[in-house]
Short mmCIF file of C-alpha atoms and ligand atoms in Angstrom, two decimals:
data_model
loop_
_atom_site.label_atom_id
_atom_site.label_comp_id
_atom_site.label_asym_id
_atom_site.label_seq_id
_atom_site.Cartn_x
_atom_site.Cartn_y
_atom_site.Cartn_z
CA UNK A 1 -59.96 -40.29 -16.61
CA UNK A 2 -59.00 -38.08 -19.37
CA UNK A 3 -56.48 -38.52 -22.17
CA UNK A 4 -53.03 -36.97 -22.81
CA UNK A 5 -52.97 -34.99 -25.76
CA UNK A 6 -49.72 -32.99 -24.92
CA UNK A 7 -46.51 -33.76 -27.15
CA UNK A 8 -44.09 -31.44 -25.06
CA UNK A 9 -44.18 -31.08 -21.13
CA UNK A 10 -42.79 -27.76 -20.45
CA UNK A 11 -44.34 -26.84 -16.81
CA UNK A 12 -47.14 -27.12 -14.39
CA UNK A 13 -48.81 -23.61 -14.94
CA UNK A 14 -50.34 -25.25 -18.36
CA UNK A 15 -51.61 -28.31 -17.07
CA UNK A 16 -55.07 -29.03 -15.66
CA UNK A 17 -55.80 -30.52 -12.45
CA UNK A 18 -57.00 -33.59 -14.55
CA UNK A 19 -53.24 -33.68 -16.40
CA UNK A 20 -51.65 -33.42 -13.07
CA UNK A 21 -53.64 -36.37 -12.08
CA UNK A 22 -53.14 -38.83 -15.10
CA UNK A 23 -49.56 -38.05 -14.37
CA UNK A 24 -49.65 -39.14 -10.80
CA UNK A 25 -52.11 -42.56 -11.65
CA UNK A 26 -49.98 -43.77 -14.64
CA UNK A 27 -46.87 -43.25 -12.56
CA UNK A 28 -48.21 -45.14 -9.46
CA UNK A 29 -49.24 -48.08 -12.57
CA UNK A 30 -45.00 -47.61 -13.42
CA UNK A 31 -43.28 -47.42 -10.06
CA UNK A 32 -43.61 -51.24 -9.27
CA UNK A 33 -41.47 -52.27 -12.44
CA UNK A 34 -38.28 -51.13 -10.66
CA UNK A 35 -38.72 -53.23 -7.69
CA UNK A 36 -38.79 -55.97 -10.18
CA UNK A 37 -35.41 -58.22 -10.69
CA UNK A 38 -35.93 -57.48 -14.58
CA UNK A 39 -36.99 -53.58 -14.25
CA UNK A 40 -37.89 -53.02 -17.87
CA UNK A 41 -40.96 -53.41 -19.67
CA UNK A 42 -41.44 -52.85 -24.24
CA UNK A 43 -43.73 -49.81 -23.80
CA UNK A 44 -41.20 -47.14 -25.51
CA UNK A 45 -38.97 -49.79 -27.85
CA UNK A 46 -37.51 -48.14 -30.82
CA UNK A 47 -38.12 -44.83 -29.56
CA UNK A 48 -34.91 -42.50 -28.97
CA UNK A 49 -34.59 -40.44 -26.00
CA UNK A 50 -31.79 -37.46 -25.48
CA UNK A 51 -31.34 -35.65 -22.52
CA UNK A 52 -29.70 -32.41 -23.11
CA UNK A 53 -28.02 -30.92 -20.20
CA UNK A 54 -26.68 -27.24 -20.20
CA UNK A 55 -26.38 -27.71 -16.01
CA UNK A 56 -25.09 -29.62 -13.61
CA UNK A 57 -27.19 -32.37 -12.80
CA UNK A 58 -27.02 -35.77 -10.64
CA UNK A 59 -31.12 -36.50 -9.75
CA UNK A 60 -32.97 -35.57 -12.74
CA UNK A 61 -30.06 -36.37 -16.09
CA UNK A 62 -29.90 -40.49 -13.98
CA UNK A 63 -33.71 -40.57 -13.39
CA UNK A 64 -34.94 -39.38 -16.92
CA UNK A 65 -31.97 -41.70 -18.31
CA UNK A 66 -32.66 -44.92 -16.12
CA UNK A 67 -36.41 -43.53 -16.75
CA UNK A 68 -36.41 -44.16 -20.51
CA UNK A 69 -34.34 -47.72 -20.72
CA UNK A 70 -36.72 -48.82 -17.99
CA UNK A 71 -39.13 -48.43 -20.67
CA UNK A 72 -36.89 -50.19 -23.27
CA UNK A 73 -36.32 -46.58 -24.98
CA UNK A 74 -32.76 -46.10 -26.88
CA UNK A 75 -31.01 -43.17 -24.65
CA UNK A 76 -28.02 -41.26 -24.93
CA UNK A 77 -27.00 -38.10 -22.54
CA UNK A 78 -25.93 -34.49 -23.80
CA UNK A 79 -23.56 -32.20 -21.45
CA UNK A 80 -22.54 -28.56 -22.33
CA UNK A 81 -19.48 -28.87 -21.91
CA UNK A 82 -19.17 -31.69 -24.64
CA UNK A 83 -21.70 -30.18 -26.93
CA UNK A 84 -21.11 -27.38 -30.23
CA UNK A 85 -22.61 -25.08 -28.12
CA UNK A 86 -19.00 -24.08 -26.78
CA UNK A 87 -17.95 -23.04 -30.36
CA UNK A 88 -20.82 -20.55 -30.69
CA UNK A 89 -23.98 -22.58 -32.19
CA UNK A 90 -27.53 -21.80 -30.77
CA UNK A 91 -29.02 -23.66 -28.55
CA UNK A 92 -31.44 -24.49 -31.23
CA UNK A 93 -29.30 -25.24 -34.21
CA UNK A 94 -27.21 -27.75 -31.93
CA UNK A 95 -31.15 -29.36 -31.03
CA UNK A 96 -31.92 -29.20 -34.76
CA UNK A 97 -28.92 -31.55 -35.19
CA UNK A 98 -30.16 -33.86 -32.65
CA UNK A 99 -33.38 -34.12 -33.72
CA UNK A 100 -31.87 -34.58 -37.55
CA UNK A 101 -30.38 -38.22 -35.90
CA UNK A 102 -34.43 -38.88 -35.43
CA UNK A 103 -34.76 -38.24 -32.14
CA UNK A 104 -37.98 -38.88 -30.52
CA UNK A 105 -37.68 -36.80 -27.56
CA UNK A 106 -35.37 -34.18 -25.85
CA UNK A 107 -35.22 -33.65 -22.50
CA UNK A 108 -33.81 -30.10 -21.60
CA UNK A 109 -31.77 -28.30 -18.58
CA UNK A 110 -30.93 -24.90 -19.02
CA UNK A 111 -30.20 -21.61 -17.08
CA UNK A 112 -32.36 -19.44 -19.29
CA UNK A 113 -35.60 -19.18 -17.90
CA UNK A 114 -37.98 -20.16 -21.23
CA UNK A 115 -35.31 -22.14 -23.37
CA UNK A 116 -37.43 -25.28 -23.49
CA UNK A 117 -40.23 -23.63 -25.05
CA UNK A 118 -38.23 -21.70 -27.50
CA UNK A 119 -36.80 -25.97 -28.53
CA UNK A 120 -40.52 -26.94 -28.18
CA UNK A 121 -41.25 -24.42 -30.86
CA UNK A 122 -38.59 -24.98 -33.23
CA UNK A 123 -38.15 -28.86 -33.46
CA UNK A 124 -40.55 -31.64 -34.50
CA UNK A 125 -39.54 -34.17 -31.15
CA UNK A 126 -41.23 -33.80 -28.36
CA UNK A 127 -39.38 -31.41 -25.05
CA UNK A 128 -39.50 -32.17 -21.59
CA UNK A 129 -38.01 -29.25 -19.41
CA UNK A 130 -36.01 -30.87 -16.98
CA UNK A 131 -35.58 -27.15 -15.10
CA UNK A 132 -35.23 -23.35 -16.76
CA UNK A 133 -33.07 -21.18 -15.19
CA UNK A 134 -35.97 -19.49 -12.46
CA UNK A 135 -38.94 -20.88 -13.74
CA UNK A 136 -40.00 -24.11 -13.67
CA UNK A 137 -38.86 -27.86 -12.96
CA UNK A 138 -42.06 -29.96 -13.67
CA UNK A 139 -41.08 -33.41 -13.25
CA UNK A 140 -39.80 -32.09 -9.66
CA UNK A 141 -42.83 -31.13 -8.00
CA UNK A 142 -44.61 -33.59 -9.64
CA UNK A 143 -42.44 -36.14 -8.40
CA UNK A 144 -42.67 -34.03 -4.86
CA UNK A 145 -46.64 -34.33 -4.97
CA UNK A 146 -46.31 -37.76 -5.39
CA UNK A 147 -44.18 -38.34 -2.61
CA UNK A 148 -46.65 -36.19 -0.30
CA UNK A 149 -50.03 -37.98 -2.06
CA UNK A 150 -48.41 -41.95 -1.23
CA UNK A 151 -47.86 -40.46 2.15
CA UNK A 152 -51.14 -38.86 3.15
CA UNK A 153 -52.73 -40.28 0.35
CA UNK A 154 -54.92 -36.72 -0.64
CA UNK A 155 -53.22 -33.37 -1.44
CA UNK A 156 -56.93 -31.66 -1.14
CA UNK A 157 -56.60 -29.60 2.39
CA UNK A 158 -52.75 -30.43 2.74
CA UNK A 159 -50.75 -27.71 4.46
CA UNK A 160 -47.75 -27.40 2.40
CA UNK A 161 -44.67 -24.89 3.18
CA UNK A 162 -42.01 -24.41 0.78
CA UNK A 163 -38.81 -22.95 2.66
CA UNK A 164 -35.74 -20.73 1.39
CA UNK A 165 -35.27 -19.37 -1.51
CA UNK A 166 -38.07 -18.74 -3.51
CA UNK A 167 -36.74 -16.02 -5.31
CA UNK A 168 -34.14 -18.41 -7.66
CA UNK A 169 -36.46 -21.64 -6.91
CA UNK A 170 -38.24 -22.93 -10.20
CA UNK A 171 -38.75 -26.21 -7.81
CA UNK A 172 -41.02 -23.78 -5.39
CA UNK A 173 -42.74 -22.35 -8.64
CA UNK A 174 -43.57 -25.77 -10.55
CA UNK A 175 -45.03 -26.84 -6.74
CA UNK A 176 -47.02 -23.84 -5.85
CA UNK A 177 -48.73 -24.31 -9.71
CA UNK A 178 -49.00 -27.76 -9.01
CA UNK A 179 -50.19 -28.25 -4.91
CA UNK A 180 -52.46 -25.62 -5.43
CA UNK A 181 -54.27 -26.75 -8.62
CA UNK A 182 -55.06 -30.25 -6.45
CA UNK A 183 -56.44 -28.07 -3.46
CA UNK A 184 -53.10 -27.97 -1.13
CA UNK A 185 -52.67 -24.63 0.74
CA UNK A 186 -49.25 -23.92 0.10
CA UNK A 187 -47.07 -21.51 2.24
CA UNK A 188 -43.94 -19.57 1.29
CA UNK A 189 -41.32 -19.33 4.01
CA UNK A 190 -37.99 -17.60 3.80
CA UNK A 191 -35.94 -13.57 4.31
CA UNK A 192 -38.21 -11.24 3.05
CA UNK A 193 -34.94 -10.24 0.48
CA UNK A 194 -35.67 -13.82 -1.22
CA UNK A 195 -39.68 -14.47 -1.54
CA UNK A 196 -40.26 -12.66 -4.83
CA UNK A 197 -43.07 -9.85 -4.75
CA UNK A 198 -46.03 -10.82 -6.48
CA UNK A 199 -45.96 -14.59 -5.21
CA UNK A 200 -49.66 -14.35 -3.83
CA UNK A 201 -50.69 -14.15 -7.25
CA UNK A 202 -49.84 -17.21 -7.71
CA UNK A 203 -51.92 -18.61 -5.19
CA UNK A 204 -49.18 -19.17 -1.88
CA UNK A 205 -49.41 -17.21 1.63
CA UNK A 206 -46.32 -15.44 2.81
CA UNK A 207 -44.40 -16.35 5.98
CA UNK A 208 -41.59 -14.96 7.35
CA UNK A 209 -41.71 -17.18 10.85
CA UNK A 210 -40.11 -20.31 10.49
CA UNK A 211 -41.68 -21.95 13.52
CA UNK A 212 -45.10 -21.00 12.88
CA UNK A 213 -44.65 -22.57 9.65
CA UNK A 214 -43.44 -25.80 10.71
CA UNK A 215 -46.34 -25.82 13.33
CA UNK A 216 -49.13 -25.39 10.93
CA UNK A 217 -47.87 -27.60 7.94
CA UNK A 218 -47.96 -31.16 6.95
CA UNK A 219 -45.17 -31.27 4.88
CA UNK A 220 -42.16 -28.75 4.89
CA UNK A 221 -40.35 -28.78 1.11
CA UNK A 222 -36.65 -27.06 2.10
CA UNK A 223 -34.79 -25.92 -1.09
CA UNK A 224 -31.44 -25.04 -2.00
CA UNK A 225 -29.80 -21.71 -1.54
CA UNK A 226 -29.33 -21.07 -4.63
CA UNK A 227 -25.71 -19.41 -4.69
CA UNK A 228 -24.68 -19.82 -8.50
CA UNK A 229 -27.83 -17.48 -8.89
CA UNK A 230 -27.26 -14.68 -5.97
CA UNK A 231 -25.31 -12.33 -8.28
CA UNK A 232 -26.55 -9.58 -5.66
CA UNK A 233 -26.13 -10.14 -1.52
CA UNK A 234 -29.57 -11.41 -0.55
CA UNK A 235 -28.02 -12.27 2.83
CA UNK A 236 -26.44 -10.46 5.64
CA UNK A 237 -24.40 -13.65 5.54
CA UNK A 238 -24.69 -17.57 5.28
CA UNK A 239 -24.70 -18.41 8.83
CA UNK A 240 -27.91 -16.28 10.18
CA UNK A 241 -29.70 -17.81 7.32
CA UNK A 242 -28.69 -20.80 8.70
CA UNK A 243 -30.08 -19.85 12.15
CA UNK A 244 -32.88 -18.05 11.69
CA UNK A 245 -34.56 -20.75 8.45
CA UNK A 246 -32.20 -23.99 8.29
CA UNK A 247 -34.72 -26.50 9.50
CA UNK A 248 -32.79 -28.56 12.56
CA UNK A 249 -34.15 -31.07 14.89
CA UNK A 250 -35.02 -28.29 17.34
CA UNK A 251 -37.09 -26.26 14.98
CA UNK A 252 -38.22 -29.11 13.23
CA UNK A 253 -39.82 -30.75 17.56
CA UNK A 254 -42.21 -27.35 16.69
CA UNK A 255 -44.10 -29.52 14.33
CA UNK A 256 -46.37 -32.34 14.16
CA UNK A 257 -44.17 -36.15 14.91
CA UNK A 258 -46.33 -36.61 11.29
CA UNK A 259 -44.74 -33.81 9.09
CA UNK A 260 -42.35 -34.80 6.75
CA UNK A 261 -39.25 -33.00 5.61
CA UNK A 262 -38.48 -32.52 1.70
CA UNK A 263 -35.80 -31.57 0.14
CA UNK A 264 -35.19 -31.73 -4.04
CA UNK A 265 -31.69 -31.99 -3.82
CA UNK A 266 -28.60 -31.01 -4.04
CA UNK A 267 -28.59 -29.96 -0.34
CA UNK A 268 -26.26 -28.07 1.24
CA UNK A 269 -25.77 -29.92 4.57
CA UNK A 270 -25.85 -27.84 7.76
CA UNK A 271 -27.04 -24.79 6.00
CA UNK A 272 -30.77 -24.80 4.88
CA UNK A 273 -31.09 -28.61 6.43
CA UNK A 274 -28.87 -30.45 9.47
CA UNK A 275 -27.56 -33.53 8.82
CA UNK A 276 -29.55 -34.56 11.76
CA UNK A 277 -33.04 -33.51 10.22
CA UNK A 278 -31.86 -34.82 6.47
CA UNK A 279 -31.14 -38.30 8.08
CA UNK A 280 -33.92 -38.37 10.23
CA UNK A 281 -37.28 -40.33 10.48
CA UNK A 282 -39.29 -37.89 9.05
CA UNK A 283 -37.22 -36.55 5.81
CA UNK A 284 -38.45 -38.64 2.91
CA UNK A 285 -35.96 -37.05 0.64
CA UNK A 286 -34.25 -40.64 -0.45
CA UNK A 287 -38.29 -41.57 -1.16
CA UNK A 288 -38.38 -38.69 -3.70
CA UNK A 289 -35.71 -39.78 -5.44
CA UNK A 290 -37.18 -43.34 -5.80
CA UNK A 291 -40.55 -41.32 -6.76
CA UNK A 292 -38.67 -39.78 -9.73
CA UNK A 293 -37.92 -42.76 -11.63
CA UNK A 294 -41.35 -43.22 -12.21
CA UNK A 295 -43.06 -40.13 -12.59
CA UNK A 296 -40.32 -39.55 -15.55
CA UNK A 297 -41.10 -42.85 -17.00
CA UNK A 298 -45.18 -41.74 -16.60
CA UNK A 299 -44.03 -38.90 -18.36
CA UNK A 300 -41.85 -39.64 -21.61
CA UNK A 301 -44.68 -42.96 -21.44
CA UNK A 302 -47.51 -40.03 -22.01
CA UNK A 303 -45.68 -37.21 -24.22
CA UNK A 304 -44.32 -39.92 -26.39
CA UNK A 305 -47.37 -42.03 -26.35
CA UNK A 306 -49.97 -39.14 -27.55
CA UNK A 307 -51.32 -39.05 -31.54
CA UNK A 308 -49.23 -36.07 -32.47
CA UNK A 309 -46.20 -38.81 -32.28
N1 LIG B 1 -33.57 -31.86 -7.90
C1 LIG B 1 -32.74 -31.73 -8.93
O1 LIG B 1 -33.06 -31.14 -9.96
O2 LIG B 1 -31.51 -32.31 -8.72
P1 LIG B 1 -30.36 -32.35 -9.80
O3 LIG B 1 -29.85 -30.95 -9.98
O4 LIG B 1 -29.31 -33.27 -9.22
O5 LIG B 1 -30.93 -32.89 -11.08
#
């Protein structure tokens, strides 16, 4: 096994297959501690955590919190709307404050596309990207692969399809960088108007046939539609996406009684997912959740825990 050596964790597309793995071992060694009736353990005492949150947020802002005080860190939470961001100071000035309160790590949402990297350059603390506008959302899919690796336990050879929209999704991105580094074949599914051009590139098949999809795949990840981000009609209109790639219980018989549905959250009910499917035997979305407790306490224990700190 190989060791950490990263102080920041800003995406998927920079780690190694190795990385990917220590993250997925030392969070299967974590996720026992919260089944425990005491669910905390010394490993990060004395060591500060902020999460700084320039989004809405319910999964990831409780996960990386609960994540870090499982751990025994000191934690306090960050929201736009509270912070001196709304009287015109940069991002980074208002992180350089933070970090001035010795700070030992930052964990950042925002909706530009690259604004972790631009903290991970200027501050001293360690950054975790919690999601960047378009781009990534590491802890995510790594949290997703887990999920799919304690179910079939391998990702080598899985058939993965990611469904929706791709075009706004930094959930499909972090996954396609992430399933395909550990030998998934991953397949994007979703209108033609929102799978961005290039994707192959990144190593994912096109598909714009919803039930052939769900026929070949082990796993179908649905994501949001992504509406705070459609500043330009993508859609003829809400409901025919809804017919032609919301995954119901009728599209979803197409499939293997094995495949499991995935969804990051927050879903939109009756649109890209029925209420049927989301409840269902073979959605595992609730599981994810659980996952992300302790793949975020794998990762502040490794970006917190390397020499650099
Ligand atoms: N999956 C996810 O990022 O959910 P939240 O927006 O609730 O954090």
């Amino acid at each position: 096994m190989i060791a950490w050596n990263r102080k920041h964790l800003l995406g998927l597309q920079e780690l190694s297959r190795e990385e990917i793995e220590l993250v997925l071992e030392t969070t299967a060694s974590f996720k026992e501690i919260s089944s425990r009736d005491v669910k905390k353990v010394p490993a990060l005492r004395g060591k500060t955590v902020v999460t700084l949150f320039f989004e809405p947020s319910t999964r990831t802002r409780v996960s990386f919190e609960l994540a870090a005080k499982r751990l025994s860190a000191d934690t306090l939470n960050i929201t736009a709307s509270v912070s001196s961001t709304t009287k015109g100071e940069t991002l980074l000035d208002t992180a350089k404050n933070i970090e001035a309160m010795s700070v030992d790590a930052m964990v950042v949402r925002h909706s530009t596309s690259g604004a972790p990297m631009i903290l991970a350059e200027g501050l001293n603390c360690s950054v975790i990207n919690a999601g960047d506008g378009c781009r990534e959302h590491p802890t995510q899919a790594l949290l997703d692969i887990f999920t799919l690796r304690e179910r079939f336990k391998r990702i080598d050879g899985l058939k993965v399809a990611i469904v929706g929209d791709i075009l706004h999704s930094r959930v499909a991105r972090s996954n396609i960088w992430g399933l395909t580094k550990l030998g998934a074949k991953v397949t994007v599914c979703g209108p033609a108007t929102l799978i961005p051009r290039g994707i192959e590139a990144m190593g994912a098949d096109v598909s714009y046939n919803i039930k052939d999809v769900i026929k070949n795949s082990d796993a179908v990840i649905t994501l949001r539609l992504q509406k705070e981000r459609q500043q330009d009609k993508f859609l003829p209109s809400v409901r025919e996406y809804s017919q032609l790639f919301g995954i119901n219980q009728e599209k979803l018989s197409q499939g293997s009684s094995s495949l499991i549905v995935m969804h990051p959250g927050p879903t939109n009910r009756g649109l890209e997912l029925s209420a049927e499917v989301a409840d269902g035997k073979q959605s595992v979305i609730l599981d994810q959740v659980t996952n992300g407790v302790a793949v975020r306490m794998a990762v502040l224990y490794l970006v917190l825990g390397t020499k650099e700190n």
